[in-house]
Amino acid sequence: MSDLKLRVKEMIIERLKLEGMTPDQIEDEAPLFGDGLGLDSIDALELVLGIEQVFAVKIEDEAAGLRAFKSVQALTDFIAEQSKG
Amino acid sequence: MTDIPAHLPHRYPFLLVDRVLEREPGLRVVAEKLVTNGEPYLQGHFEGRPLVPGVLLLEMLAQAGGFLESDSLHGAAIFLAGVREARFKAPALPGDRLRLEVRAEGAYAGLMKLKGTVSCEGRDLCTATLLVKRL
């Protein structure tokens, strides 16, 4: 697992208080919302704030969120891409 | 700001903000609620020992949070979506001038996270994190 992806998973677990869950239990391609991790809109806001705090990357609007929150892999790519610029 | 009913749709007996002292829309609000023995809920909470119910302190913070929005909330649909880490440290009593301080922590997709403190004479009575959803 890439270092960034591991940090993303750790941030998700910590921020959403997914107690008892470990990074390797979160599948890279599983959707974060709905069927995958089953997160809701309040969790989405927590993630937006967590991503800003931990990775200094802003999710400006819902369109960006829709792209970033597709999966852990998508979120990792999004953060990598945004922190380059 | 004293024309509270022009901004909030809440009415007696559920309008729980009397005055807005400081207001930076989207960032921070400081408001006041003056507690009197005439509050209807103090009749039964409790007989002979009036104190403001803790849930109403949360409601006061939520209503103060309404002033983070620049526009009047008449006709807007805003609901409480969550309460976290609520702490009640001391009771609010008749005669108290309650200071309601609310800060916006962030927003996404119509959902806003607020941190609020109810205090009286420099002493914190209640602190909480609120989530408010605008539909």
PDB file of N, CA, C and O in Angstrom, chain A residues 8-72:
ATOM      1  N   VAL A   8      -4.301   8.175   4.126  1.00  0.00           N
ATOM      2  CA  VAL A   8      -5.706   8.505   3.832  1.00  0.00           C
ATOM      3  C   VAL A   8      -6.622   7.567   4.633  1.00  0.00           C
ATOM      4  O   VAL A   8      -7.584   8.003   5.279  1.00  0.00           O
ATOM      5  N   LYS A   9      -6.312   6.289   4.625  1.00  0.00           N
ATOM      6  CA  LYS A   9      -7.139   5.325   5.355  1.00  0.00           C
ATOM      7  C   LYS A   9      -7.102   5.590   6.864  1.00  0.00           C
ATOM      8  O   LYS A   9      -8.114   5.518   7.545  1.00  0.00           O
ATOM      9  N   GLU A  10      -5.922   5.929   7.354  1.00  0.00           N
ATOM     10  CA  GLU A  10      -5.798   6.227   8.787  1.00  0.00           C
ATOM     11  C   GLU A  10      -6.610   7.468   9.154  1.00  0.00           C
ATOM     12  O   GLU A  10      -7.250   7.520  10.206  1.00  0.00           O
ATOM     13  N   MET A  11      -6.578   8.458   8.247  1.00  0.00           N
ATOM     14  CA  MET A  11      -7.349   9.681   8.489  1.00  0.00           C
ATOM     15  C   MET A  11      -8.847   9.362   8.526  1.00  0.00           C
ATOM     16  O   MET A  11      -9.577   9.856   9.378  1.00  0.00           O
ATOM     17  N   ILE A  12      -9.306   8.524   7.593  1.00  0.00           N
ATOM     18  CA  ILE A  12     -10.732   8.153   7.547  1.00  0.00           C
ATOM     19  C   ILE A  12     -11.135   7.465   8.846  1.00  0.00           C
ATOM     20  O   ILE A  12     -12.144   7.806   9.465  1.00  0.00           O
ATOM     21  N   ILE A  13     -10.319   6.522   9.289  1.00  0.00           N
ATOM     22  CA  ILE A  13     -10.635   5.762  10.507  1.00  0.00           C
ATOM     23  C   ILE A  13     -10.673   6.682  11.722  1.00  0.00           C
ATOM     24  O   ILE A  13     -11.585   6.631  12.535  1.00  0.00           O
ATOM     25  N   GLU A  14      -9.672   7.569  11.799  1.00  0.00           N
ATOM     26  CA  GLU A  14      -9.582   8.441  12.962  1.00  0.00           C
ATOM     27  C   GLU A  14     -10.700   9.482  12.977  1.00  0.00           C
ATOM     28  O   GLU A  14     -11.391   9.678  13.965  1.00  0.00           O
ATOM     29  N   ARG A  15     -10.908  10.105  11.826  1.00  0.00           N
ATOM     30  CA  ARG A  15     -11.867  11.196  11.720  1.00  0.00           C
ATOM     31  C   ARG A  15     -13.307  10.710  11.896  1.00  0.00           C
ATOM     32  O   ARG A  15     -14.144  11.396  12.472  1.00  0.00           O
ATOM     33  N   LEU A  16     -13.596   9.529  11.377  1.00  0.00           N
ATOM     34  CA  LEU A  16     -14.968   9.011  11.450  1.00  0.00           C
ATOM     35  C   LEU A  16     -15.152   8.044  12.620  1.00  0.00           C
ATOM     36  O   LEU A  16     -16.206   7.433  12.762  1.00  0.00           O
ATOM     37  N   LYS A  17     -14.102   7.919  13.427  1.00  0.00           N
ATOM     38  CA  LYS A  17     -14.155   7.055  14.618  1.00  0.00           C
ATOM     39  C   LYS A  17     -14.660   5.655  14.270  1.00  0.00           C
ATOM     40  O   LYS A  17     -15.573   5.117  14.907  1.00  0.00           O
ATOM     41  N   LEU A  18     -14.068   5.072  13.221  1.00  0.00           N
ATOM     42  CA  LEU A  18     -14.429   3.713  12.821  1.00  0.00           C
ATOM     43  C   LEU A  18     -13.655   2.755  13.722  1.00  0.00           C
ATOM     44  O   LEU A  18     -12.681   2.116  13.306  1.00  0.00           O
ATOM     45  N   GLU A  19     -14.090   2.689  14.972  1.00  0.00           N
ATOM     46  CA  GLU A  19     -13.320   1.948  15.964  1.00  0.00           C
ATOM     47  C   GLU A  19     -13.247   0.462  15.625  1.00  0.00           C
ATOM     48  O   GLU A  19     -14.217  -0.135  15.200  1.00  0.00           O
ATOM     49  N   GLY A  20     -12.079  -0.087  15.813  1.00  0.00           N
ATOM     50  CA  GLY A  20     -11.880  -1.514  15.557  1.00  0.00           C
ATOM     51  C   GLY A  20     -11.529  -1.799  14.112  1.00  0.00           C
ATOM     52  O   GLY A  20     -11.232  -2.935  13.761  1.00  0.00           O
ATOM     53  N   MET A  21     -11.546  -0.780  13.257  1.00  0.00           N
ATOM     54  CA  MET A  21     -11.229  -1.006  11.854  1.00  0.00           C
ATOM     55  C   MET A  21      -9.741  -0.717  11.622  1.00  0.00           C
ATOM     56  O   MET A  21      -9.177   0.187  12.223  1.00  0.00           O
ATOM     57  N   THR A  22      -9.126  -1.494  10.755  1.00  0.00           N
ATOM     58  CA  THR A  22      -7.724  -1.255  10.416  1.00  0.00           C
ATOM     59  C   THR A  22      -7.651  -0.865   8.938  1.00  0.00           C
ATOM     60  O   THR A  22      -8.546  -1.207   8.164  1.00  0.00           O
ATOM     61  N   PRO A  23      -6.567  -0.149   8.555  1.00  0.00           N
ATOM     62  CA  PRO A  23      -6.452   0.316   7.163  1.00  0.00           C
ATOM     63  C   PRO A  23      -6.617  -0.814   6.145  1.00  0.00           C
ATOM     64  O   PRO A  23      -7.227  -0.614   5.097  1.00  0.00           O
ATOM     65  N   ASP A  24      -6.077  -2.006   6.439  1.00  0.00           N
ATOM     66  CA  ASP A  24      -6.166  -3.063   5.427  1.00  0.00           C
ATOM     67  C   ASP A  24      -7.578  -3.641   5.289  1.00  0.00           C
ATOM     68  O   ASP A  24      -7.849  -4.423   4.379  1.00  0.00           O
ATOM     69  N   GLN A  25      -8.478  -3.255   6.176  1.00  0.00           N
ATOM     70  CA  GLN A  25      -9.867  -3.705   6.030  1.00  0.00           C
ATOM     71  C   GLN A  25     -10.668  -2.808   5.086  1.00  0.00           C
ATOM     72  O   GLN A  25     -11.787  -3.123   4.733  1.00  0.00           O
ATOM     73  N   ILE A  26     -10.082  -1.658   4.728  1.00  0.00           N
ATOM     74  CA  ILE A  26     -10.764  -0.765   3.792  1.00  0.00           C
ATOM     75  C   ILE A  26     -10.245  -1.059   2.386  1.00  0.00           C
ATOM     76  O   ILE A  26      -9.052  -0.911   2.116  1.00  0.00           O
ATOM     77  N   GLU A  27     -11.148  -1.485   1.525  1.00  0.00           N
ATOM     78  CA  GLU A  27     -10.730  -1.808   0.159  1.00  0.00           C
ATOM     79  C   GLU A  27     -10.465  -0.527  -0.629  1.00  0.00           C
ATOM     80  O   GLU A  27     -11.202   0.443  -0.519  1.00  0.00           O
ATOM     81  N   ASP A  28      -9.435  -0.590  -1.462  1.00  0.00           N
ATOM     82  CA  ASP A  28      -9.035   0.585  -2.237  1.00  0.00           C
ATOM     83  C   ASP A  28     -10.142   1.080  -3.155  1.00  0.00           C
ATOM     84  O   ASP A  28     -10.346   2.271  -3.332  1.00  0.00           O
ATOM     85  N   GLU A  29     -10.853   0.151  -3.769  1.00  0.00           N
ATOM     86  CA  GLU A  29     -11.825   0.528  -4.797  1.00  0.00           C
ATOM     87  C   GLU A  29     -13.264   0.562  -4.291  1.00  0.00           C
ATOM     88  O   GLU A  29     -14.172   0.895  -5.034  1.00  0.00           O
ATOM     89  N   ALA A  30     -13.478   0.201  -3.028  1.00  0.00           N
ATOM     90  CA  ALA A  30     -14.853   0.184  -2.512  1.00  0.00           C
ATOM     91  C   ALA A  30     -15.385   1.612  -2.407  1.00  0.00           C
ATOM     92  O   ALA A  30     -14.654   2.520  -2.003  1.00  0.00           O
ATOM     93  N   PRO A  31     -16.641   1.843  -2.786  1.00  0.00           N
ATOM     94  CA  PRO A  31     -17.211   3.194  -2.652  1.00  0.00           C
ATOM     95  C   PRO A  31     -17.249   3.605  -1.181  1.00  0.00           C
ATOM     96  O   PRO A  31     -17.510   2.773  -0.317  1.00  0.00           O
ATOM     97  N   LEU A  32     -16.969   4.888  -0.925  1.00  0.00           N
ATOM     98  CA  LEU A  32     -17.003   5.358   0.468  1.00  0.00           C
ATOM     99  C   LEU A  32     -18.441   5.485   0.962  1.00  0.00           C
ATOM    100  O   LEU A  32     -18.752   5.219   2.109  1.00  0.00           O
ATOM    101  N   PHE A  33     -19.326   5.899   0.045  1.00  0.00           N
ATOM    102  CA  PHE A  33     -20.721   6.118   0.447  1.00  0.00           C
ATOM    103  C   PHE A  33     -21.591   5.014  -0.120  1.00  0.00           C
ATOM    104  O   PHE A  33     -21.191   4.318  -1.053  1.00  0.00           O
ATOM    105  N   GLY A  34     -22.769   4.875   0.457  1.00  0.00           N
ATOM    106  CA  GLY A  34     -23.681   3.840  -0.040  1.00  0.00           C
ATOM    107  C   GLY A  34     -23.196   2.454   0.338  1.00  0.00           C
ATOM    108  O   GLY A  34     -22.917   2.188   1.495  1.00  0.00           O
ATOM    109  N   ASP A  35     -23.018   1.597  -0.667  1.00  0.00           N
ATOM    110  CA  ASP A  35     -22.757   0.184  -0.405  1.00  0.00           C
ATOM    111  C   ASP A  35     -21.402  -0.133   0.215  1.00  0.00           C
ATOM    112  O   ASP A  35     -21.250  -1.107   0.937  1.00  0.00           O
ATOM    113  N   GLY A  36     -20.409   0.690  -0.059  1.00  0.00           N
ATOM    114  CA  GLY A  36     -19.057   0.380   0.414  1.00  0.00           C
ATOM    115  C   GLY A  36     -18.918   0.534   1.912  1.00  0.00           C
ATOM    116  O   GLY A  36     -19.378  -0.298   2.690  1.00  0.00           O
ATOM    117  N   LEU A  37     -18.269   1.635   2.329  1.00  0.00           N
ATOM    118  CA  LEU A  37     -18.101   1.883   3.762  1.00  0.00           C
ATOM    119  C   LEU A  37     -19.417   2.343   4.406  1.00  0.00           C
ATOM    120  O   LEU A  37     -19.536   2.362   5.619  1.00  0.00           O
ATOM    121  N   GLY A  38     -20.382   2.726   3.567  1.00  0.00           N
ATOM    122  CA  GLY A  38     -21.698   3.121   4.085  1.00  0.00           C
ATOM    123  C   GLY A  38     -21.694   4.446   4.817  1.00  0.00           C
ATOM    124  O   GLY A  38     -22.418   4.640   5.796  1.00  0.00           O
ATOM    125  N   LEU A  39     -20.894   5.386   4.346  1.00  0.00           N
ATOM    126  CA  LEU A  39     -20.834   6.692   5.010  1.00  0.00           C
ATOM    127  C   LEU A  39     -22.028   7.553   4.612  1.00  0.00           C
ATOM    128  O   LEU A  39     -22.639   7.340   3.565  1.00  0.00           O
ATOM    129  N   ASP A  40     -22.342   8.542   5.451  1.00  0.00           N
ATOM    130  CA  ASP A  40     -23.456   9.446   5.134  1.00  0.00           C
ATOM    131  C   ASP A  40     -22.955  10.879   4.952  1.00  0.00           C
ATOM    132  O   ASP A  40     -21.746  11.132   4.956  1.00  0.00           O
ATOM    133  N   SER A  41     -23.895  11.826   4.795  1.00  0.00           N
ATOM    134  CA  SER A  41     -23.489  13.191   4.445  1.00  0.00           C
ATOM    135  C   SER A  41     -22.729  13.881   5.584  1.00  0.00           C
ATOM    136  O   SER A  41     -21.888  14.744   5.332  1.00  0.00           O
ATOM    137  N   ILE A  42     -23.020  13.493   6.819  1.00  0.00           N
ATOM    138  CA  ILE A  42     -22.283  14.075   7.942  1.00  0.00           C
ATOM    139  C   ILE A  42     -20.837  13.585   7.904  1.00  0.00           C
ATOM    140  O   ILE A  42     -19.894  14.342   8.129  1.00  0.00           O
ATOM    141  N   ASP A  43     -20.660  12.306   7.555  1.00  0.00           N
ATOM    142  CA  ASP A  43     -19.309  11.770   7.408  1.00  0.00           C
ATOM    143  C   ASP A  43     -18.557  12.501   6.291  1.00  0.00           C
ATOM    144  O   ASP A  43     -17.357  12.742   6.390  1.00  0.00           O
ATOM    145  N   ALA A  44     -19.288  12.855   5.223  1.00  0.00           N
ATOM    146  CA  ALA A  44     -18.663  13.562   4.105  1.00  0.00           C
ATOM    147  C   ALA A  44     -18.085  14.886   4.582  1.00  0.00           C
ATOM    148  O   ALA A  44     -16.953  15.240   4.245  1.00  0.00           O
ATOM    149  N   LEU A  45     -18.845  15.610   5.385  1.00  0.00           N
ATOM    150  CA  LEU A  45     -18.362  16.890   5.920  1.00  0.00           C
ATOM    151  C   LEU A  45     -17.135  16.664   6.801  1.00  0.00           C
ATOM    152  O   LEU A  45     -16.146  17.406   6.714  1.00  0.00           O
ATOM    153  N   GLU A  46     -17.165  15.622   7.637  1.00  0.00           N
ATOM    154  CA  GLU A  46     -16.008  15.311   8.488  1.00  0.00           C
ATOM    155  C   GLU A  46     -14.776  15.016   7.626  1.00  0.00           C
ATOM    156  O   GLU A  46     -13.672  15.423   7.958  1.00  0.00           O
ATOM    157  N   LEU A  47     -14.980  14.291   6.527  1.00  0.00           N
ATOM    158  CA  LEU A  47     -13.848  13.978   5.648  1.00  0.00           C
ATOM    159  C   LEU A  47     -13.303  15.235   4.982  1.00  0.00           C
ATOM    160  O   LEU A  47     -12.088  15.414   4.886  1.00  0.00           O
ATOM    161  N   VAL A  48     -14.217  16.111   4.533  1.00  0.00           N
ATOM    162  CA  VAL A  48     -13.774  17.366   3.917  1.00  0.00           C
ATOM    163  C   VAL A  48     -12.877  18.140   4.894  1.00  0.00           C
ATOM    164  O   VAL A  48     -11.802  18.633   4.526  1.00  0.00           O
ATOM    165  N   LEU A  49     -13.303  18.191   6.166  1.00  0.00           N
ATOM    166  CA  LEU A  49     -12.526  18.926   7.175  1.00  0.00           C
ATOM    167  C   LEU A  49     -11.218  18.194   7.493  1.00  0.00           C
ATOM    168  O   LEU A  49     -10.181  18.820   7.694  1.00  0.00           O
ATOM    169  N   GLY A  50     -11.278  16.863   7.539  1.00  0.00           N
ATOM    170  CA  GLY A  50     -10.085  16.058   7.824  1.00  0.00           C
ATOM    171  C   GLY A  50      -9.040  16.192   6.731  1.00  0.00           C
ATOM    172  O   GLY A  50      -7.845  16.322   7.007  1.00  0.00           O
ATOM    173  N   ILE A  51      -9.501  16.166   5.473  1.00  0.00           N
ATOM    174  CA  ILE A  51      -8.583  16.261   4.329  1.00  0.00           C
ATOM    175  C   ILE A  51      -7.891  17.631   4.339  1.00  0.00           C
ATOM    176  O   ILE A  51      -6.702  17.759   4.077  1.00  0.00           O
ATOM    177  N   GLU A  52      -8.675  18.654   4.705  1.00  0.00           N
ATOM    178  CA  GLU A  52      -8.117  20.004   4.760  1.00  0.00           C
ATOM    179  C   GLU A  52      -7.060  20.103   5.863  1.00  0.00           C
ATOM    180  O   GLU A  52      -5.988  20.676   5.666  1.00  0.00           O
ATOM    181  N   GLN A  53      -7.391  19.516   7.012  1.00  0.00           N
ATOM    182  CA  GLN A  53      -6.493  19.615   8.160  1.00  0.00           C
ATOM    183  C   GLN A  53      -5.219  18.784   7.972  1.00  0.00           C
ATOM    184  O   GLN A  53      -4.117  19.250   8.220  1.00  0.00           O
ATOM    185  N   VAL A  54      -5.381  17.538   7.529  1.00  0.00           N
ATOM    186  CA  VAL A  54      -4.242  16.616   7.472  1.00  0.00           C
ATOM    187  C   VAL A  54      -3.406  16.823   6.204  1.00  0.00           C
ATOM    188  O   VAL A  54      -2.181  16.792   6.248  1.00  0.00           O
ATOM    189  N   PHE A  55      -4.077  17.049   5.069  1.00  0.00           N
ATOM    190  CA  PHE A  55      -3.344  17.095   3.800  1.00  0.00           C
ATOM    191  C   PHE A  55      -3.304  18.495   3.172  1.00  0.00           C
ATOM    192  O   PHE A  55      -2.723  18.680   2.102  1.00  0.00           O
ATOM    193  N   ALA A  56      -3.926  19.470   3.839  1.00  0.00           N
ATOM    194  CA  ALA A  56      -3.969  20.847   3.327  1.00  0.00           C
ATOM    195  C   ALA A  56      -4.543  20.910   1.909  1.00  0.00           C
ATOM    196  O   ALA A  56      -4.082  21.688   1.074  1.00  0.00           O
ATOM    197  N   VAL A  57      -5.520  20.052   1.643  1.00  0.00           N
ATOM    198  CA  VAL A  57      -6.183  20.049   0.339  1.00  0.00           C
ATOM    199  C   VAL A  57      -7.651  20.399   0.559  1.00  0.00           C
ATOM    200  O   VAL A  57      -8.312  19.840   1.432  1.00  0.00           O
ATOM    201  N   LYS A  58      -8.154  21.345  -0.247  1.00  0.00           N
ATOM    202  CA  LYS A  58      -9.545  21.781  -0.106  1.00  0.00           C
ATOM    203  C   LYS A  58     -10.430  21.065  -1.107  1.00  0.00           C
ATOM    204  O   LYS A  58     -10.057  20.936  -2.276  1.00  0.00           O
ATOM    205  N   ILE A  59     -11.589  20.633  -0.658  1.00  0.00           N
ATOM    206  CA  ILE A  59     -12.595  20.135  -1.584  1.00  0.00           C
ATOM    207  C   ILE A  59     -13.600  21.274  -1.737  1.00  0.00           C
ATOM    208  O   ILE A  59     -14.375  21.558  -0.827  1.00  0.00           O
ATOM    209  N   GLU A  60     -13.511  21.950  -2.867  1.00  0.00           N
ATOM    210  CA  GLU A  60     -14.199  23.227  -3.009  1.00  0.00           C
ATOM    211  C   GLU A  60     -15.712  23.096  -3.110  1.00  0.00           C
ATOM    212  O   GLU A  60     -16.453  23.915  -2.603  1.00  0.00           O
ATOM    213  N   ASP A  61     -16.173  22.077  -3.820  1.00  0.00           N
ATOM    214  CA  ASP A  61     -17.625  21.966  -4.018  1.00  0.00           C
ATOM    215  C   ASP A  61     -18.026  20.499  -4.160  1.00  0.00           C
ATOM    216  O   ASP A  61     -17.198  19.599  -4.076  1.00  0.00           O
ATOM    217  N   GLU A  62     -19.323  20.302  -4.392  1.00  0.00           N
ATOM    218  CA  GLU A  62     -19.831  18.937  -4.460  1.00  0.00           C
ATOM    219  C   GLU A  62     -19.301  18.185  -5.682  1.00  0.00           C
ATOM    220  O   GLU A  62     -19.167  16.964  -5.647  1.00  0.00           O
ATOM    221  N   ALA A  63     -19.013  18.916  -6.757  1.00  0.00           N
ATOM    222  CA  ALA A  63     -18.493  18.250  -7.955  1.00  0.00           C
ATOM    223  C   ALA A  63     -17.127  17.634  -7.647  1.00  0.00           C
ATOM    224  O   ALA A  63     -16.860  16.477  -7.994  1.00  0.00           O
ATOM    225  N   ALA A  64     -16.291  18.399  -6.947  1.00  0.00           N
ATOM    226  CA  ALA A  64     -14.975  17.884  -6.550  1.00  0.00           C
ATOM    227  C   ALA A  64     -15.149  16.720  -5.572  1.00  0.00           C
ATOM    228  O   ALA A  64     -14.443  15.711  -5.648  1.00  0.00           O
ATOM    229  N   GLY A  65     -16.111  16.864  -4.661  1.00  0.00           N
ATOM    230  CA  GLY A  65     -16.377  15.819  -3.681  1.00  0.00           C
ATOM    231  C   GLY A  65     -16.823  14.523  -4.330  1.00  0.00           C
ATOM    232  O   GLY A  65     -16.387  13.439  -3.960  1.00  0.00           O
ATOM    233  N   LEU A  66     -17.671  14.656  -5.314  1.00  0.00           N
ATOM    234  CA  LEU A  66     -18.197  13.479  -6.017  1.00  0.00           C
ATOM    235  C   LEU A  66     -17.052  12.671  -6.632  1.00  0.00           C
ATOM    236  O   LEU A  66     -17.031  11.446  -6.602  1.00  0.00           O
ATOM    237  N   ARG A  67     -16.076  13.402  -7.183  1.00  0.00           N
ATOM    238  CA  ARG A  67     -14.923  12.782  -7.806  1.00  0.00           C
ATOM    239  C   ARG A  67     -14.017  12.156  -6.732  1.00  0.00           C
ATOM    240  O   ARG A  67     -13.615  11.003  -6.828  1.00  0.00           O
ATOM    241  N   ALA A  68     -13.743  12.947  -5.676  1.00  0.00           N
ATOM    242  CA  ALA A  68     -12.777  12.516  -4.658  1.00  0.00           C
ATOM    243  C   ALA A  68     -13.299  11.356  -3.813  1.00  0.00           C
ATOM    244  O   ALA A  68     -12.537  10.504  -3.386  1.00  0.00           O
ATOM    245  N   PHE A  69     -14.606  11.333  -3.573  1.00  0.00           N
ATOM    246  CA  PHE A  69     -15.156  10.355  -2.641  1.00  0.00           C
ATOM    247  C   PHE A  69     -15.622   9.066  -3.305  1.00  0.00           C
ATOM    248  O   PHE A  69     -16.343   8.281  -2.714  1.00  0.00           O
ATOM    249  N   LYS A  70     -15.220   8.858  -4.558  1.00  0.00           N
ATOM    250  CA  LYS A  70     -15.630   7.629  -5.249  1.00  0.00           C
ATOM    251  C   LYS A  70     -15.089   6.398  -4.536  1.00  0.00           C
ATOM    252  O   LYS A  70     -15.779   5.404  -4.374  1.00  0.00           O
ATOM    253  N   SER A  71     -13.845   6.468  -4.124  1.00  0.00           N
ATOM    254  CA  SER A  71     -13.201   5.342  -3.429  1.00  0.00           C
ATOM    255  C   SER A  71     -11.952   5.872  -2.735  1.00  0.00           C
ATOM    256  O   SER A  71     -11.562   7.022  -2.951  1.00  0.00           O
ATOM    257  N   VAL A  72     -11.334   5.045  -1.927  1.00  0.00           N
ATOM    258  CA  VAL A  72     -10.087   5.449  -1.276  1.00  0.00           C
ATOM    259  C   VAL A  72      -9.024   5.739  -2.339  1.00  0.00           C
ATOM    260  O   VAL A  72      -8.257   6.698  -2.231  1.00  0.00           O
TER     261      VAL A  72
END
